[in-house]
Amino acid sequence: MTPNNIVNMAALIGLDAIAVSDHNTVGNVGAVVKAGEKAGVTVIPAMEVETAEEIHVLTLYPSLESAEYAGNEVYKHLPEIKNRSDIFGEQLLMDENDEVIGREEKLLISSTSLSVNMLFDLVKESGGLFIPAHVDRHSYSVLTNLGFIPDDLPIAWIEISKRVTDLDAYFNSRPELRGYRVLRNSDAHYLMDISEREASLSSSVEDIFDFRRKR
Amino acid sequence: MKLSELIKRLDLKLLTKSDFEDREITGGYCGDLLSWVMGKAKPGNVWITIMSNVNIVAVASLTDAACILLSENMNLEREIIEKADEQDVVILRSSKPSYILAAEVFQAVEK
């Protein structure tokens, strides 16, 4: 995936907005935002952060600056382990023309030393949205690792993976999740996984950040 | 075996003020994924974990564990210890890894 093939595939499918959320980094977000401007696709700066409890949290930001602020903090909380490209692949940094402009040497797949609560505070401070990712899954999910969502986290949104096809049946099995705003997405790791126009917002992209504290 | 006896024998550090005079130990459970512990730990178990999220207090209380035993000198925020005191949950700590602690608890309880 490159900045341009992502946004052009999104444009071809007819998506109005996408979020780009690499694991523990925003290193390529700026390039995708710029490529998106050319292609006419709104790109929401984002990052999937792995907390100290090995929970994946999707974080969305109202601007590139706020995403970069959070990204810097997350980077500081990654362990000093070098990437082994023979095992994990290369961690390339690209510009808006898909030119490789660098390589991230620190291993990004690690978990950060930020606890869920610390990450929640960081995202809030950045003006972003904190969305526990794929809560229905058995790995890296807040419900698996912590049993339930801690009551001291005023979370508004959760992400339920596309594996759950019957949301109502899922809520019947986890009634305590009713009342959260639910994000559905493709979690595309390859171009072919980018979804059709299936999910929509009833408001503009800017508006989702105004609702962040509301249930 | 009494919990008080185990604390002495394994030289465990007590972090909470909860009372444990009459607590009997029935065995142990090792686990860091709380959804698993909720379904598997038995009443009276010594629950060995490195998880330091506040939810451990609720899980220990829910399963009626005899105590939480934090391995590897895991640090806890003060609020979590306060919550444990409120809910009568005992939290202990050791510098040893979970593997060694499990073996020691097993020896102490099963012998």
Short mmCIF file of C-alpha atoms in Angstrom, two decimals:
data_model
loop_
_atom_site.label_atom_id
_atom_site.label_comp_id
_atom_site.label_asym_id
_atom_site.label_seq_id
_atom_site.Cartn_x
_atom_site.Cartn_y
_atom_site.Cartn_z
CA MET A 1 0.00 0.00 0.00
CA THR A 2 1.24 3.50 -0.83
CA PRO A 3 -0.32 6.90 -0.09
CA ASN A 4 -1.53 7.27 -3.68
CA ASN A 5 -2.82 3.78 -4.29
CA ILE A 6 -4.79 3.94 -1.03
CA VAL A 7 -6.53 7.25 -1.78
CA ASN A 8 -7.05 6.44 -5.44
CA MET A 9 -8.61 3.08 -4.62
CA ALA A 10 -10.86 4.87 -2.11
CA ALA A 11 -11.80 7.45 -4.75
CA LEU A 12 -12.51 4.73 -7.30
CA ILE A 13 -14.83 2.93 -4.86
CA GLY A 14 -16.53 6.25 -4.12
CA LEU A 15 -15.56 6.67 -0.47
CA ASP A 16 -15.82 10.25 0.80
CA ALA A 17 -13.57 9.76 3.81
CA ILE A 18 -11.05 7.24 5.09
CA ALA A 19 -8.86 7.02 8.20
CA VAL A 20 -5.27 5.86 7.96
CA SER A 21 -4.20 4.18 11.17
CA ASP A 22 -0.79 2.56 11.23
CA HIS A 23 0.34 0.64 14.29
CA ASN A 24 1.94 2.95 16.88
CA THR A 25 2.95 5.57 14.31
CA VAL A 26 1.68 8.49 12.28
CA GLY A 27 4.82 8.55 10.13
CA ASN A 28 2.96 8.18 6.84
CA VAL A 29 -0.25 10.02 7.70
CA GLY A 30 0.88 13.42 6.41
CA ALA A 31 1.69 11.97 2.99
CA VAL A 32 -1.70 10.26 2.74
CA VAL A 33 -3.53 13.45 3.79
CA LYS A 34 -1.78 15.35 0.99
CA ALA A 35 -2.43 12.61 -1.55
CA GLY A 36 -6.06 12.58 -0.43
CA GLU A 37 -6.41 16.29 -1.09
CA LYS A 38 -5.35 15.69 -4.71
CA ALA A 39 -7.67 12.69 -5.10
CA GLY A 40 -10.66 14.39 -3.46
CA VAL A 41 -10.83 11.98 -0.49
CA THR A 42 -10.94 13.25 3.09
CA VAL A 43 -8.24 11.54 5.13
CA ILE A 44 -8.73 11.46 8.89
CA PRO A 45 -5.34 11.29 10.66
CA ALA A 46 -5.31 8.22 12.88
CA MET A 47 -3.14 5.68 14.68
CA GLU A 48 -3.75 2.27 16.19
CA VAL A 49 -1.96 2.27 19.52
CA GLU A 50 -1.08 -0.84 21.49
CA THR A 51 -1.27 -0.15 25.21
CA ALA A 52 0.84 -1.71 27.98
CA GLU A 53 -2.02 -4.17 28.56
CA GLU A 54 -1.67 -5.22 24.88
CA ILE A 55 -5.01 -3.68 23.96
CA HIS A 56 -5.41 -2.13 20.53
CA VAL A 57 -7.02 1.30 20.51
CA LEU A 58 -7.96 3.13 17.35
CA THR A 59 -7.32 6.84 17.80
CA LEU A 60 -8.62 9.50 15.38
CA TYR A 61 -7.47 13.12 15.31
CA PRO A 62 -9.07 16.37 14.11
CA SER A 63 -5.83 17.55 12.48
CA LEU A 64 -2.44 16.34 11.34
CA GLU A 65 -0.80 18.47 14.04
CA SER A 66 -2.76 16.84 16.87
CA ALA A 67 -2.04 13.39 15.40
CA GLU A 68 1.66 14.19 15.24
CA TYR A 69 1.63 15.42 18.82
CA ALA A 70 0.10 12.14 19.99
CA GLY A 71 2.37 10.18 17.64
CA ASN A 72 5.49 11.71 19.19
CA GLU A 73 4.34 10.78 22.68
CA VAL A 74 3.52 7.24 21.60
CA TYR A 75 6.94 6.94 19.96
CA LYS A 76 8.66 7.88 23.22
CA HIS A 77 6.77 5.06 24.95
CA LEU A 78 7.91 2.38 22.50
CA PRO A 79 10.74 0.14 23.71
CA GLU A 80 14.19 0.60 22.18
CA ILE A 81 14.02 -2.48 19.98
CA LYS A 82 15.23 -2.29 16.39
CA ASN A 83 13.06 -3.59 13.57
CA ARG A 84 14.16 -6.89 12.04
CA SER A 85 13.06 -6.37 8.45
CA ASP A 86 13.70 -10.06 7.65
CA ILE A 87 10.95 -10.96 10.12
CA PHE A 88 8.61 -7.98 10.22
CA GLY A 89 9.21 -6.39 6.83
CA GLU A 90 10.46 -2.91 6.11
CA GLN A 91 8.95 0.10 7.86
CA LEU A 92 9.03 2.59 4.98
CA LEU A 93 8.24 6.29 5.17
CA MET A 94 6.85 7.83 1.99
CA ASP A 95 5.99 11.27 0.71
CA GLU A 96 2.82 12.29 -1.13
CA ASN A 97 4.35 11.14 -4.43
CA ASP A 98 4.98 7.62 -3.13
CA GLU A 99 8.73 8.27 -2.98
CA VAL A 100 10.49 6.45 -0.15
CA ILE A 101 11.95 9.18 2.04
CA GLY A 102 13.10 7.09 4.97
CA ARG A 103 12.84 4.01 7.13
CA GLU A 104 11.59 3.73 10.67
CA GLU A 105 14.29 1.82 12.53
CA LYS A 106 12.46 1.30 15.81
CA LEU A 107 10.21 -1.76 15.92
CA LEU A 108 6.63 -0.51 15.72
CA ILE A 109 4.86 -3.80 16.39
CA SER A 110 5.79 -3.73 20.10
CA SER A 111 3.37 -2.63 22.77
CA THR A 112 3.90 0.84 24.23
CA SER A 113 4.39 1.43 27.95
CA LEU A 114 1.24 3.60 28.01
CA SER A 115 -1.57 2.11 30.08
CA VAL A 116 -5.12 2.45 28.70
CA ASN A 117 -5.72 5.29 31.15
CA MET A 118 -2.53 7.13 30.16
CA LEU A 119 -3.40 6.73 26.49
CA PHE A 120 -6.94 7.94 27.12
CA ASP A 121 -5.56 11.12 28.72
CA LEU A 122 -3.09 11.66 25.87
CA VAL A 123 -5.77 11.29 23.19
CA LYS A 124 -8.14 13.58 25.07
CA GLU A 125 -5.40 16.18 25.44
CA SER A 126 -4.81 15.93 21.66
CA GLY A 127 -8.49 16.53 20.94
CA GLY A 128 -8.85 13.09 19.42
CA LEU A 129 -11.19 10.12 19.72
CA PHE A 130 -10.30 7.01 21.72
CA ILE A 131 -11.95 3.92 20.26
CA PRO A 132 -11.17 0.47 21.68
CA ALA A 133 -10.54 -1.61 18.55
CA HIS A 134 -12.23 -4.88 17.52
CA VAL A 135 -13.73 -5.40 20.97
CA ASP A 136 -15.36 -8.63 19.76
CA ARG A 137 -12.07 -10.35 19.01
CA HIS A 138 -10.12 -12.68 21.29
CA SER A 139 -6.77 -10.97 20.96
CA TYR A 140 -5.68 -7.40 21.65
CA SER A 141 -9.20 -6.49 22.71
CA VAL A 142 -10.15 -4.53 25.82
CA LEU A 143 -12.85 -7.06 26.68
CA THR A 144 -10.47 -10.02 26.43
CA ASN A 145 -7.59 -8.44 28.29
CA LEU A 146 -9.48 -6.47 30.92
CA GLY A 147 -12.73 -8.46 31.08
CA PHE A 148 -14.87 -5.35 30.70
CA ILE A 149 -14.43 -1.65 29.93
CA PRO A 150 -13.08 0.05 33.10
CA ASP A 151 -15.78 2.38 34.49
CA ASP A 152 -13.32 5.21 35.00
CA LEU A 153 -12.86 5.56 31.21
CA PRO A 154 -15.59 7.80 29.75
CA ILE A 155 -15.43 6.13 26.36
CA ALA A 156 -18.06 7.10 23.78
CA TRP A 157 -17.15 4.83 20.88
CA ILE A 158 -16.18 1.21 20.36
CA GLU A 159 -15.14 -0.56 17.17
CA ILE A 160 -16.78 -3.87 16.36
CA SER A 161 -14.99 -5.84 13.68
CA LYS A 162 -16.53 -6.87 10.40
CA ARG A 163 -16.53 -10.49 11.65
CA VAL A 164 -19.67 -9.59 13.57
CA THR A 165 -22.38 -9.59 10.93
CA ASP A 166 -25.39 -9.50 13.26
CA LEU A 167 -24.91 -6.52 15.58
CA ASP A 168 -28.17 -7.13 17.42
CA ALA A 169 -27.23 -10.69 18.30
CA TYR A 170 -23.83 -9.47 19.44
CA PHE A 171 -25.39 -6.85 21.73
CA ASN A 172 -27.69 -9.52 23.16
CA SER A 173 -24.59 -11.46 24.18
CA ARG A 174 -22.88 -8.33 25.61
CA PRO A 175 -25.78 -6.10 26.71
CA GLU A 176 -23.44 -3.79 28.63
CA LEU A 177 -22.13 -2.53 25.28
CA ARG A 178 -25.46 -1.09 24.20
CA GLY A 179 -25.30 2.69 24.37
CA TYR A 180 -21.81 3.05 22.93
CA ARG A 181 -21.48 4.60 19.52
CA VAL A 182 -20.28 1.84 17.23
CA LEU A 183 -17.70 2.26 14.52
CA ARG A 184 -17.75 -0.29 11.71
CA ASN A 185 -14.86 -0.36 9.27
CA SER A 186 -12.92 -2.57 6.91
CA ASP A 187 -9.65 -2.59 8.90
CA ALA A 188 -8.10 -2.99 5.43
CA HIS A 189 -4.49 -4.14 5.44
CA TYR A 190 -4.48 -4.62 1.66
CA LEU A 191 -5.97 -2.58 -1.17
CA MET A 192 -8.47 -5.31 -1.99
CA ASP A 193 -9.83 -5.19 1.57
CA ILE A 194 -10.96 -1.57 1.33
CA SER A 195 -14.71 -1.74 1.75
CA GLU A 196 -17.49 -0.51 -0.50
CA ARG A 197 -19.69 2.40 0.57
CA GLU A 198 -21.20 0.40 3.44
CA ALA A 199 -20.75 2.52 6.54
CA SER A 200 -21.75 6.16 6.79
CA LEU A 201 -21.89 9.06 9.21
CA SER A 202 -25.01 11.14 9.57
CA SER A 203 -22.85 14.18 10.22
CA SER A 204 -19.70 15.68 8.79
CA VAL A 205 -16.27 14.34 9.67
CA GLU A 206 -15.58 17.41 11.86
CA ASP A 207 -18.67 16.70 13.92
CA ILE A 208 -17.52 13.34 15.23
CA PHE A 209 -14.88 15.10 17.32
CA ASP A 210 -17.51 17.27 19.02
CA PHE A 211 -19.30 14.22 20.35
CA ARG A 212 -16.29 12.57 21.87
CA ARG A 213 -17.42 12.66 25.49
CA LYS A 214 -21.05 11.77 24.88
CA ARG A 215 -22.46 8.29 25.17
CA MET B 1 -3.37 -23.50 54.34
CA LYS B 2 -4.02 -20.03 55.69
CA LEU B 3 -3.17 -17.03 53.53
CA SER B 4 -1.25 -15.48 56.44
CA GLU B 5 0.97 -18.55 56.57
CA LEU B 6 1.67 -18.38 52.82
CA ILE B 7 2.65 -14.72 53.05
CA LYS B 8 5.25 -15.59 55.67
CA ARG B 9 6.53 -18.69 53.97
CA LEU B 10 6.98 -17.11 50.52
CA ASP B 11 8.06 -13.74 51.94
CA LEU B 12 5.38 -11.79 50.04
CA LYS B 13 4.92 -8.05 50.34
CA LEU B 14 1.48 -6.98 51.48
CA LEU B 15 0.15 -3.88 49.65
CA THR B 16 -3.39 -3.65 51.05
CA LYS B 17 -5.00 -3.17 54.45
CA SER B 18 -7.82 -5.65 53.84
CA ASP B 19 -8.32 -8.22 56.57
CA PHE B 20 -7.27 -11.80 55.78
CA GLU B 21 -7.04 -13.43 59.21
CA ASP B 22 -9.38 -16.33 58.36
CA ARG B 23 -8.70 -16.72 54.67
CA GLU B 24 -7.98 -20.26 53.54
CA ILE B 25 -6.20 -20.99 50.28
CA THR B 26 -7.72 -23.58 47.97
CA GLY B 27 -5.10 -23.48 45.22
CA GLY B 28 -3.85 -21.06 42.60
CA TYR B 29 -4.56 -19.63 39.19
CA CYS B 30 -2.14 -17.95 36.78
CA GLY B 31 -3.38 -15.55 34.11
CA ASP B 32 -3.13 -12.04 32.71
CA LEU B 33 -6.15 -11.92 30.40
CA LEU B 34 -8.93 -10.91 32.75
CA SER B 35 -11.72 -12.37 30.65
CA TRP B 36 -10.09 -15.78 31.18
CA VAL B 37 -9.46 -15.28 34.87
CA MET B 38 -13.11 -14.28 35.40
CA GLY B 39 -14.22 -17.63 34.04
CA LYS B 40 -11.50 -19.85 35.45
CA ALA B 41 -10.24 -18.72 38.87
CA LYS B 42 -11.88 -20.51 41.79
CA PRO B 43 -12.89 -19.16 45.20
CA GLY B 44 -9.93 -19.13 47.56
CA ASN B 45 -7.35 -19.18 44.77
CA VAL B 46 -4.09 -17.28 44.90
CA TRP B 47 -4.28 -15.45 41.57
CA ILE B 48 -0.83 -14.77 40.10
CA THR B 49 -0.64 -12.04 37.44
CA ILE B 50 1.35 -9.15 35.97
CA MET B 51 -1.81 -7.24 34.98
CA SER B 52 -1.86 -3.89 36.76
CA ASN B 53 -5.12 -2.39 35.50
CA VAL B 54 -7.74 -1.39 38.06
CA ASN B 55 -10.08 -4.10 36.78
CA ILE B 56 -8.03 -6.73 38.67
CA VAL B 57 -9.80 -5.66 41.87
CA ALA B 58 -13.24 -6.37 40.43
CA VAL B 59 -12.10 -9.68 38.97
CA ALA B 60 -10.60 -10.83 42.29
CA SER B 61 -13.76 -9.85 44.09
CA LEU B 62 -15.99 -11.52 41.49
CA THR B 63 -14.12 -14.83 41.65
CA ASP B 64 -13.67 -14.70 45.43
CA ALA B 65 -9.93 -15.17 45.02
CA ALA B 66 -8.01 -15.35 48.30
CA CYS B 67 -5.65 -12.69 46.98
CA ILE B 68 -3.99 -11.15 43.95
CA LEU B 69 -0.29 -11.95 43.79
CA LEU B 70 1.60 -9.55 41.51
CA SER B 71 4.77 -11.05 40.10
CA GLU B 72 7.93 -9.37 38.75
CA ASN B 73 7.56 -6.48 41.21
CA MET B 74 4.71 -5.04 39.14
CA ASN B 75 3.88 -1.51 40.23
CA LEU B 76 0.33 -0.47 41.11
CA GLU B 77 -1.21 2.98 41.17
CA ARG B 78 -2.29 4.05 44.63
CA GLU B 79 -5.94 4.33 43.54
CA ILE B 80 -6.00 0.63 42.75
CA ILE B 81 -4.78 -0.27 46.22
CA GLU B 82 -7.40 2.05 47.74
CA LYS B 83 -10.08 0.37 45.68
CA ALA B 84 -8.87 -3.04 46.85
CA ASP B 85 -9.10 -1.89 50.47
CA GLU B 86 -12.67 -0.74 49.86
CA GLN B 87 -13.64 -4.08 48.37
CA ASP B 88 -11.79 -6.24 50.86
CA VAL B 89 -9.37 -7.57 48.25
CA VAL B 90 -5.86 -8.57 49.34
CA ILE B 91 -2.98 -7.66 47.02
CA LEU B 92 0.49 -9.13 47.47
CA ARG B 93 3.68 -8.60 45.54
CA SER B 94 6.90 -10.46 44.82
CA SER B 95 9.94 -9.82 42.64
CA LYS B 96 9.81 -13.41 41.34
CA PRO B 97 8.33 -14.31 37.95
CA SER B 98 4.91 -15.98 37.73
CA TYR B 99 6.45 -19.37 36.88
CA ILE B 100 8.44 -19.54 40.11
CA LEU B 101 5.59 -18.18 42.22
CA ALA B 102 3.18 -20.74 40.79
CA ALA B 103 5.61 -23.53 41.68
CA GLU B 104 6.06 -22.18 45.21
CA VAL B 105 2.33 -21.73 45.81
CA PHE B 106 1.71 -25.22 44.47
CA GLN B 107 4.27 -26.72 46.84
CA ALA B 108 2.93 -24.81 49.80
CA VAL B 109 -0.73 -25.61 49.17
CA GLU B 110 -0.64 -29.14 47.79
CA LYS B 111 1.95 -30.60 50.16
#
